[in-house]
Coordinates of C-alpha atoms in Angstrom, one line a residue:
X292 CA 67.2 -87.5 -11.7
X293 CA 63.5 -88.4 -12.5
X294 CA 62.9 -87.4 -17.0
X295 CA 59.4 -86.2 -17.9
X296 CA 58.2 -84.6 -21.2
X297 CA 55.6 -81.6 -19.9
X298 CA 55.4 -80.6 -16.8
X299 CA 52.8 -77.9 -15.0
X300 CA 53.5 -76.7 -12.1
X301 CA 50.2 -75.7 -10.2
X302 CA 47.3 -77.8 -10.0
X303 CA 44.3 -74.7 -9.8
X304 CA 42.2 -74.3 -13.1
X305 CA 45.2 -73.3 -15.2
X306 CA 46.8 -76.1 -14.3
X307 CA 44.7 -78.5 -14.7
X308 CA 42.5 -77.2 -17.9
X309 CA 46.2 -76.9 -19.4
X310 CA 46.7 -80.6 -18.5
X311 CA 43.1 -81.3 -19.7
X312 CA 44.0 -79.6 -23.0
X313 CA 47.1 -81.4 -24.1
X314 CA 45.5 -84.7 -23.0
X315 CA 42.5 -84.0 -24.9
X316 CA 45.4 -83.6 -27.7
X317 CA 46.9 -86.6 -27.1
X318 CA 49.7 -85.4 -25.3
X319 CA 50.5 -86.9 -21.5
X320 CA 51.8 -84.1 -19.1
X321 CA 52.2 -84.3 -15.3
X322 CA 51.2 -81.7 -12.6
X323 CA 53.1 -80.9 -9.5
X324 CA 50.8 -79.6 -7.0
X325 CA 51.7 -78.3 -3.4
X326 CA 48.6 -79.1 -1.4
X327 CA 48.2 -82.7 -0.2
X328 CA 45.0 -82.7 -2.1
X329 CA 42.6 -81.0 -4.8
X330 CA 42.6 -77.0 -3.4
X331 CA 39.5 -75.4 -2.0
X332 CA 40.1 -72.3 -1.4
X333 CA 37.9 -69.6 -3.2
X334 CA 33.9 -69.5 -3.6
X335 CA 33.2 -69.4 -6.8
X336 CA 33.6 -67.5 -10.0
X337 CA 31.0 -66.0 -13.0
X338 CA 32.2 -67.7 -16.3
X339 CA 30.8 -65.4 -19.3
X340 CA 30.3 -66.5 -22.9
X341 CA 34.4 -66.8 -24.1
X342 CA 34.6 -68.8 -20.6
X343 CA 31.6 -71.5 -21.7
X344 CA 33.4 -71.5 -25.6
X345 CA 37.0 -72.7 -23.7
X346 CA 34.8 -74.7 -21.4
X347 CA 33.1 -76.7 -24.3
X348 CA 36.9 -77.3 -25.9
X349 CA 37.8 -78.7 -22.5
X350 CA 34.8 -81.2 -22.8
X351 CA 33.4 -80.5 -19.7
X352 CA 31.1 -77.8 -20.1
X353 CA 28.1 -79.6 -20.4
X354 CA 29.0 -81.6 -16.8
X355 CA 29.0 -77.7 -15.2
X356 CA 26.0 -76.6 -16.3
X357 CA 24.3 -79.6 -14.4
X358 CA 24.9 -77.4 -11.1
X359 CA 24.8 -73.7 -12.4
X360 CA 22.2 -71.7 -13.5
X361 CA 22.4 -68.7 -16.5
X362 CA 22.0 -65.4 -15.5
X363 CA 20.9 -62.9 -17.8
X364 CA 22.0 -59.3 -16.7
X365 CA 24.0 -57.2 -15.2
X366 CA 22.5 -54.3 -12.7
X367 CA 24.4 -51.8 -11.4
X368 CA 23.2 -49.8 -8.4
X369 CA 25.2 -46.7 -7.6
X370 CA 24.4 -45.1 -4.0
X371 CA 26.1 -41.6 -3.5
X372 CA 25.1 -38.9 -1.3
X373 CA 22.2 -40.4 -0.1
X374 CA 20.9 -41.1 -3.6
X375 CA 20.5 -44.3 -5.4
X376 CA 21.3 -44.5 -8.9
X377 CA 20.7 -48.0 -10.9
X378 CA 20.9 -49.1 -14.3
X379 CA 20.9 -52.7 -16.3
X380 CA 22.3 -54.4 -19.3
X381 CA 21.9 -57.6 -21.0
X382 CA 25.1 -59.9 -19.8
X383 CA 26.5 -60.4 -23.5
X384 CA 24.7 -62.5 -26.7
X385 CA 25.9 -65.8 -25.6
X386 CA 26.1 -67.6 -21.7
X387 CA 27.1 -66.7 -18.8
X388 CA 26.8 -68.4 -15.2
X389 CA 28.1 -68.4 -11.7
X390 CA 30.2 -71.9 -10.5
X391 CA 31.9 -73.0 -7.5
X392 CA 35.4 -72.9 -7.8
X393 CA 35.3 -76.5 -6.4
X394 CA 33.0 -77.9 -8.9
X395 CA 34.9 -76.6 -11.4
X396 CA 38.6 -77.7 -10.4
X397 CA 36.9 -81.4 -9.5
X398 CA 35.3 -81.8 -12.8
X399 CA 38.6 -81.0 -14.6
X400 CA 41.0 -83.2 -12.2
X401 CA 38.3 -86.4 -12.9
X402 CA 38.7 -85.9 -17.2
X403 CA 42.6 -86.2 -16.1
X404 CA 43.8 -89.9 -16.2
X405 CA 44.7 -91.3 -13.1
X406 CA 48.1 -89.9 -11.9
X407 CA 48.3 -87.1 -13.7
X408 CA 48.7 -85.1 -10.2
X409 CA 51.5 -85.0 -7.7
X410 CA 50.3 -84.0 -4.8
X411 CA 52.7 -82.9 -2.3
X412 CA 55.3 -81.4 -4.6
X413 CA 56.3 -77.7 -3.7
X414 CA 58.5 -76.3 -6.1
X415 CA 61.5 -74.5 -4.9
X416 CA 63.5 -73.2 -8.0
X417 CA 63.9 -74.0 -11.6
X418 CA 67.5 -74.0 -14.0
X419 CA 68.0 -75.0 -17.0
X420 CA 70.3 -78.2 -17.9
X421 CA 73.5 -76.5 -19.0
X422 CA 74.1 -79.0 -21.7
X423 CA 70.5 -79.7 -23.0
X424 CA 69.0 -76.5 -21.8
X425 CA 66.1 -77.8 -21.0
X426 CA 65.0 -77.2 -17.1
X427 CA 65.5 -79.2 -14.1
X428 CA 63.0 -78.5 -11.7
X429 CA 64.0 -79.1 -7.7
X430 CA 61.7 -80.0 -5.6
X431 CA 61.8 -78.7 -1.7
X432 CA 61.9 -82.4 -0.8
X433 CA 65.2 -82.4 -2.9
X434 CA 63.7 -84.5 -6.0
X435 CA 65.3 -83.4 -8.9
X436 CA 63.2 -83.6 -12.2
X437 CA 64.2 -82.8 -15.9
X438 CA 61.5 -81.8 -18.3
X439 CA 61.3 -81.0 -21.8
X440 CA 58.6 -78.4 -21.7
X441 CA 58.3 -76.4 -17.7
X442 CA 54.6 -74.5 -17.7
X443 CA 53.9 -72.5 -14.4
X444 CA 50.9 -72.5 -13.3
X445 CA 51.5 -71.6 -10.0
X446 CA 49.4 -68.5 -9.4
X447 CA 50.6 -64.8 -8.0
X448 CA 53.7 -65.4 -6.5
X449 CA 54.6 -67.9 -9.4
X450 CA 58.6 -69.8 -8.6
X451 CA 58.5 -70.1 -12.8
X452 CA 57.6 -66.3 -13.3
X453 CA 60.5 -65.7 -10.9
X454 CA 62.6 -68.2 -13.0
X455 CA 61.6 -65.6 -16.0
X456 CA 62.5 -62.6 -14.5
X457 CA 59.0 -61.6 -14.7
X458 CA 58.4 -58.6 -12.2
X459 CA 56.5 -59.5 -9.1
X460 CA 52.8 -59.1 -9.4
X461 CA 51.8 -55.1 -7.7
X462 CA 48.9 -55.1 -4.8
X463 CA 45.5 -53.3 -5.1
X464 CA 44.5 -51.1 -2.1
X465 CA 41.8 -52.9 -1.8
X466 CA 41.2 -56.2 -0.4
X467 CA 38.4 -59.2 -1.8
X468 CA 36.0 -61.2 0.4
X469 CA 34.0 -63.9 -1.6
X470 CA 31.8 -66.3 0.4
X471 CA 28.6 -68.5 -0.5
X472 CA 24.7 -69.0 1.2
X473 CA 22.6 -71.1 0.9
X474 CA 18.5 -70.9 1.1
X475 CA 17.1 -74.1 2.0
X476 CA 13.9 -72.6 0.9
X477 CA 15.7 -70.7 -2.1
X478 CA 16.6 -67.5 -2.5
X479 CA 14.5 -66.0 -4.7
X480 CA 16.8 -63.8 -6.4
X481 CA 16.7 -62.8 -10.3
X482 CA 18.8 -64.4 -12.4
X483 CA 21.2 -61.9 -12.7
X484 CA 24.5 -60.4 -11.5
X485 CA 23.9 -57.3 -9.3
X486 CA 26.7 -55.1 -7.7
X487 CA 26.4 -52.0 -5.5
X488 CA 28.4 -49.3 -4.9
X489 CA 29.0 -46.7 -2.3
X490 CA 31.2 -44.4 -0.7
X491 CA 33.5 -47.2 1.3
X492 CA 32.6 -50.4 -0.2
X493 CA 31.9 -52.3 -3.4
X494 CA 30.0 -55.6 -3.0
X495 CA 28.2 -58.0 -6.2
X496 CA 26.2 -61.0 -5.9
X497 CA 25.6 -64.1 -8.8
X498 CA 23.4 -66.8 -8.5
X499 CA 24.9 -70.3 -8.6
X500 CA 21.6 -72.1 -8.0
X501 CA 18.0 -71.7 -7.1
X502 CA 19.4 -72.5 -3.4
X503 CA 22.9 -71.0 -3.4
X504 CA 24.2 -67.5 -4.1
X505 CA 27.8 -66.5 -4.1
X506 CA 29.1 -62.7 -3.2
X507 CA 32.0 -60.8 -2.7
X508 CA 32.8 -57.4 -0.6
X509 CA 35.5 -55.3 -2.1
X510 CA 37.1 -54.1 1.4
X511 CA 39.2 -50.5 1.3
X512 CA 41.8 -49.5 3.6
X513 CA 42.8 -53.1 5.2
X514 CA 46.5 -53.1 6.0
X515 CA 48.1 -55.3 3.7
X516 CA 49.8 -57.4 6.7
X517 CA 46.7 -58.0 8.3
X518 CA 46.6 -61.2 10.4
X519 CA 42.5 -62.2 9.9
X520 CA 42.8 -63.1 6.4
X521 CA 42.7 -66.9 7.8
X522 CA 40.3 -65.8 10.3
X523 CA 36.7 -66.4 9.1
X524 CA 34.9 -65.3 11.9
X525 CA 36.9 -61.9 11.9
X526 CA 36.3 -61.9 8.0
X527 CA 32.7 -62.0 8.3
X528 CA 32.7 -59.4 11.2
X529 CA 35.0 -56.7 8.6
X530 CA 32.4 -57.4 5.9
X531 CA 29.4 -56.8 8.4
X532 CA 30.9 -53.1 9.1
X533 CA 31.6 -52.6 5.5
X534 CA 28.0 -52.9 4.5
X535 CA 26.3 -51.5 7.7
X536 CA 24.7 -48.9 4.9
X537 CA 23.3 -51.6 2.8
X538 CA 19.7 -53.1 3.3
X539 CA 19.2 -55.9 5.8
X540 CA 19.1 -58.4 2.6
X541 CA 23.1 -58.0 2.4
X542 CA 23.9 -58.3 5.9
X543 CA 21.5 -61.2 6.2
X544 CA 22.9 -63.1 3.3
X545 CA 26.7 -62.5 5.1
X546 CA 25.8 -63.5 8.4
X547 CA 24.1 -66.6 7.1
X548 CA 27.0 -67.7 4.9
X549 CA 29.0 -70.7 5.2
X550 CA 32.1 -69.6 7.2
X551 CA 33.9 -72.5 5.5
X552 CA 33.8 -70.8 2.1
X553 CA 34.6 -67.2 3.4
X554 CA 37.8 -66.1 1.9
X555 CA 40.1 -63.1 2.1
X556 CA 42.6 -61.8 -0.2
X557 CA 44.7 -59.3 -1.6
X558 CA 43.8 -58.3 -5.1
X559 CA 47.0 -58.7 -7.3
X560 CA 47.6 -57.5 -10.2
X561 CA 50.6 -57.1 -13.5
X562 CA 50.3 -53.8 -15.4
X563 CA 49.2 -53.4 -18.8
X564 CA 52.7 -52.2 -20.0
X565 CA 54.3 -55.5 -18.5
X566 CA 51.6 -57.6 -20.3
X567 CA 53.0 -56.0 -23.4
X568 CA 56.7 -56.1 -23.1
X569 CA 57.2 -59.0 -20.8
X570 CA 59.2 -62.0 -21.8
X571 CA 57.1 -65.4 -21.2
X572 CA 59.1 -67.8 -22.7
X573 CA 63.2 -68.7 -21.8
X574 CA 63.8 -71.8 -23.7
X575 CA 60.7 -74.6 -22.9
X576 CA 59.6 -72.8 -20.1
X577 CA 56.6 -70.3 -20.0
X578 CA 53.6 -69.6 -18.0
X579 CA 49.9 -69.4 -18.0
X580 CA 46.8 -67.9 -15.9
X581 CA 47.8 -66.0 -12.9
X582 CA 51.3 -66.5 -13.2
X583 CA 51.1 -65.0 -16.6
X584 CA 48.7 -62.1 -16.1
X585 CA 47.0 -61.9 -12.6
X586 CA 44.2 -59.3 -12.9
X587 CA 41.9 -57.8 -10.8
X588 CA 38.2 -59.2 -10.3
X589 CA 36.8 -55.9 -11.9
X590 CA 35.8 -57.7 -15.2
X591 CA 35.3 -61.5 -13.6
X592 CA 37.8 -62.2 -16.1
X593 CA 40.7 -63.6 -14.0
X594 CA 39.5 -68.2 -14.3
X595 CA 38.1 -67.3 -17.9
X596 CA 41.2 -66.6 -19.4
X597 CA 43.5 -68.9 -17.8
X598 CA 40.9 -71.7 -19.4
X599 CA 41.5 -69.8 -22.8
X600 CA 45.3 -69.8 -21.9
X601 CA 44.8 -73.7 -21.5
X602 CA 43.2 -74.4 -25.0
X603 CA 45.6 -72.0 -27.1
X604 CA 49.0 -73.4 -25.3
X605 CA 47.7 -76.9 -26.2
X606 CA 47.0 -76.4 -29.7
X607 CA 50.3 -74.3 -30.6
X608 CA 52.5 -77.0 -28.7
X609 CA 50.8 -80.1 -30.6
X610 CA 50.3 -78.4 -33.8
X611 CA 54.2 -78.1 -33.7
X612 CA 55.1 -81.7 -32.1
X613 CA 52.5 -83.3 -34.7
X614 CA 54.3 -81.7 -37.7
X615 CA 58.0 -81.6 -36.5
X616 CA 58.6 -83.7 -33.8
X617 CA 59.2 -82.5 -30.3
X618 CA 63.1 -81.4 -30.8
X619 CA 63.5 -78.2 -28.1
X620 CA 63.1 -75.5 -31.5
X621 CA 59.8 -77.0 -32.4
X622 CA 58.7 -76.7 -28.4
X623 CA 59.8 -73.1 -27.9
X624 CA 58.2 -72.4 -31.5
X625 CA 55.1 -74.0 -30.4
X626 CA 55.5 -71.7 -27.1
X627 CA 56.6 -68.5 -28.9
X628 CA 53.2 -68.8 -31.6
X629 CA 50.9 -69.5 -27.8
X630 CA 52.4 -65.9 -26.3
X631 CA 51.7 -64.1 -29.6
X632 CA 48.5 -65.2 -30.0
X633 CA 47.5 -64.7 -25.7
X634 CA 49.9 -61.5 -25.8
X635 CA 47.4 -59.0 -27.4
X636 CA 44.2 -60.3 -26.0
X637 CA 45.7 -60.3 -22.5
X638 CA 46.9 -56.9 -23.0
X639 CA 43.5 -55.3 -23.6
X640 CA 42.0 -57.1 -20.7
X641 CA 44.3 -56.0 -18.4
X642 CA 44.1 -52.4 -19.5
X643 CA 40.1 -52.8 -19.5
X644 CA 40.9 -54.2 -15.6
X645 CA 43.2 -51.7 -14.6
X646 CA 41.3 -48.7 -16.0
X647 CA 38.2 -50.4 -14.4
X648 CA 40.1 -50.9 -11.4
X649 CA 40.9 -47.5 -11.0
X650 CA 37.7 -45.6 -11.2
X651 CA 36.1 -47.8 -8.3
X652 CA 39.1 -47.5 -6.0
X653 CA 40.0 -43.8 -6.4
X654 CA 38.7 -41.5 -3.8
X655 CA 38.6 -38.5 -5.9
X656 CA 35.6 -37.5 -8.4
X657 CA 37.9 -36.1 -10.4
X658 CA 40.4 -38.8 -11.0
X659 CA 37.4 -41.2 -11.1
X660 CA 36.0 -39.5 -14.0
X661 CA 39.0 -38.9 -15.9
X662 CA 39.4 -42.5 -15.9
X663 CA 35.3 -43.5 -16.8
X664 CA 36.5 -41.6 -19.6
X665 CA 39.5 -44.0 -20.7
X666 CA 37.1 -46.5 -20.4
X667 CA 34.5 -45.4 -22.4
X668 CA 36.8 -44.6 -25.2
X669 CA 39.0 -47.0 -25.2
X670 CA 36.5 -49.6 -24.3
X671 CA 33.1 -48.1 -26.1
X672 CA 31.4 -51.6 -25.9
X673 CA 32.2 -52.7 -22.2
X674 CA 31.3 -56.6 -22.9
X675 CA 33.0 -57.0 -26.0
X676 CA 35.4 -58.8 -24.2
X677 CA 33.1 -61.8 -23.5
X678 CA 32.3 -62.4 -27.4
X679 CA 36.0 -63.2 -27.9
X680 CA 36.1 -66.9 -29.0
X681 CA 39.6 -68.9 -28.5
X682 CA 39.4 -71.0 -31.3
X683 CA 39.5 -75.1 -31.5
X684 CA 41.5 -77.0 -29.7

């Protein structure tokens, strides 16, 4: 049986920016990742200013802004019964910009040292050591590894959150479609972040570059066993009729994307009330980003606060290991102090999400009112959740 000290298990951006962290803090971890390589799936994904503020304890902000640009508002354009309603706001006091998910995962794997990341390792069930209690992770290729510290990072249908008896993450009606275009002549859009709602279909769109533009298409009423998810050409087909009542500019931009960066999914989701009561530590193991609090995309919240996850997990566990050692009671206080401090914050996201979430998918006026009114009271500054700051790492 192979002995490590921490071990992640998931190599997307939770996984790696937790990896990123603890080495930044001196601390060596090792990543188990399924693919045979560095994932590409997704398009991209709009970082706002508590994004940039994990980004820049990371050290690799400044290496992402090379190929994003800011934008600088948010418009919202309403069209409902034939009439177009449209309003705009300042994006927040600090930064915000669009990156590919690529970009982003790449820049974070290269600050790793080399061999940090196992690819080809596919988790199938975690113990724990019945005389250390620390857990033994089993590989599906029937490796057995013991670890002093187990983080998963390993997304909605997390093997660690299963381990934790965490409740399986609930689907939206809804499904997402994100793709990217490019302009070889540029695009010409402003530099802001413009969604647009009607009747069937909710669709956004972010610059990345002067070039390069990513969207999404929030898609109602697709049967949750559909077969086309993998299907790009069908993908971009179901968007097409989902936006027939949108001006030429949005079907032009979605029948000129790259189909290698269209993407399908189901929108996932934990509830508020399991945010708050769930238990997210069982000796040294825990979990972070999806696997902790999978969200919908209604706040663009979702890679943000897995990169805030990352920097707060890294400075509880070394605060504790640089002043006590790394016995198993300083580990799981180290871990207990990172789920206090993420348990709160995560909980009003989610409820700002799910509220949010709620009023775009809900066919009734009445219901969809009821709930703009949770959110307006509840949340009376919608962007204040951008100004939160996750400290030093």
């Amino acid at each position: 049986m192979e002995e490590m000290g921490i071990v992640i298990v998931g190599g997307g951006i939770a996984g790696l920016a937790t990896s990123l962290a603890l080495h930044r803090k001196g601390i060596k971890s090792v990543v188990l990742e399924r693919a045979e390589s560095l994932r590409s799936d997704g398009a991209a994904l709009g970082v706002q200013t508590n994004g940039w503020k994990a980004l820049e304890q990371l050290g690799v902000a400044h290496i992402l802004r090379l190929s994003s640009l800011p934008f600088y508002q948010i418009r919202s354009v309403l069209v409902e019964n034939g009439k177009r309603y449209e309003s705009a706001a300042p994006v927040s006091y600090g930064e915000a910009r669009c990156i590919k998910r690529n970009d982003l995962v790449k820049v974070l794997a290269d600050a790793l040292p080399q061999g940090t990341i196992r690819f080809g390792c596919r988790v199938a069930s975690v113990k724990l050591d019945e005389t250390t209690s620390f857990p033994i992770i089993r590989v599906q290729d029937g490796t057995n590894i013991k670890a002093k510290v187990l983080i998963g990072c390993d997304g909605a249908n997390s093997v660690v959150a299963e381990f934790l008896r965490l409740n399986r993450t609930k689907v939206c009606a809804s499904r997402a479609v994100r793709g990217l275009t490019s302009y070889p002549n540029g695009h010409g859009f402003r530099h802001e972040f413009v969604r647009i709602k009607t009747d069937d279909v909710l669709c956004g769109r972010l610059p990345i570059t002067a070039h390069s533009v990513f969207w999404f298409a929030l898609v109602p009423n697709c049967s949750a066993d559909s077969k086309n998810f993998k299907d790009q050409e069908a993908v971009q087909k179901l968007t097409l009729r989902s936006i027939k009542e949108l001006s030429e500019e949005w079907k032009e931009m979605v029948k000129k994307c790259d189909k290698s960066s269209l993407y399908m999914s189901s929108l996932r989701y934990r509830t508020p009330w399991e945010i708050l009561f769930g238990k997210f530590r069982t000796g040294t193991v825990t979990v972070a980003g999806d696997a902790m609090h999978m969200m919908g995309p209604f706040l663009g919240q979702g890679g943000s606060s897995a990169l805030e996850d990352a920097v707060v997990m890294a400075r509880c566990l070394a605060e504790k290991i640089e002043k006590c050692g790394d016995s198993r009671k300083r580990i799981e206080e180290g871990i207990d102090e990172y789920v206090r401090e993420r348990r709160m914050r995560l909980f009003s996201l989610s409820t700002q999400t799910y509220l949010t979430g709620l009023c775009i998918e809900s066919s009734s006026r009445v219901v969809k009112l009821m709930f703009m009114v949770f959110v307006m009271v509840l949340f009376f500054d919608p962007i204040h959740h951008t100004r939160y700051d996750c400290g030093r790492l």
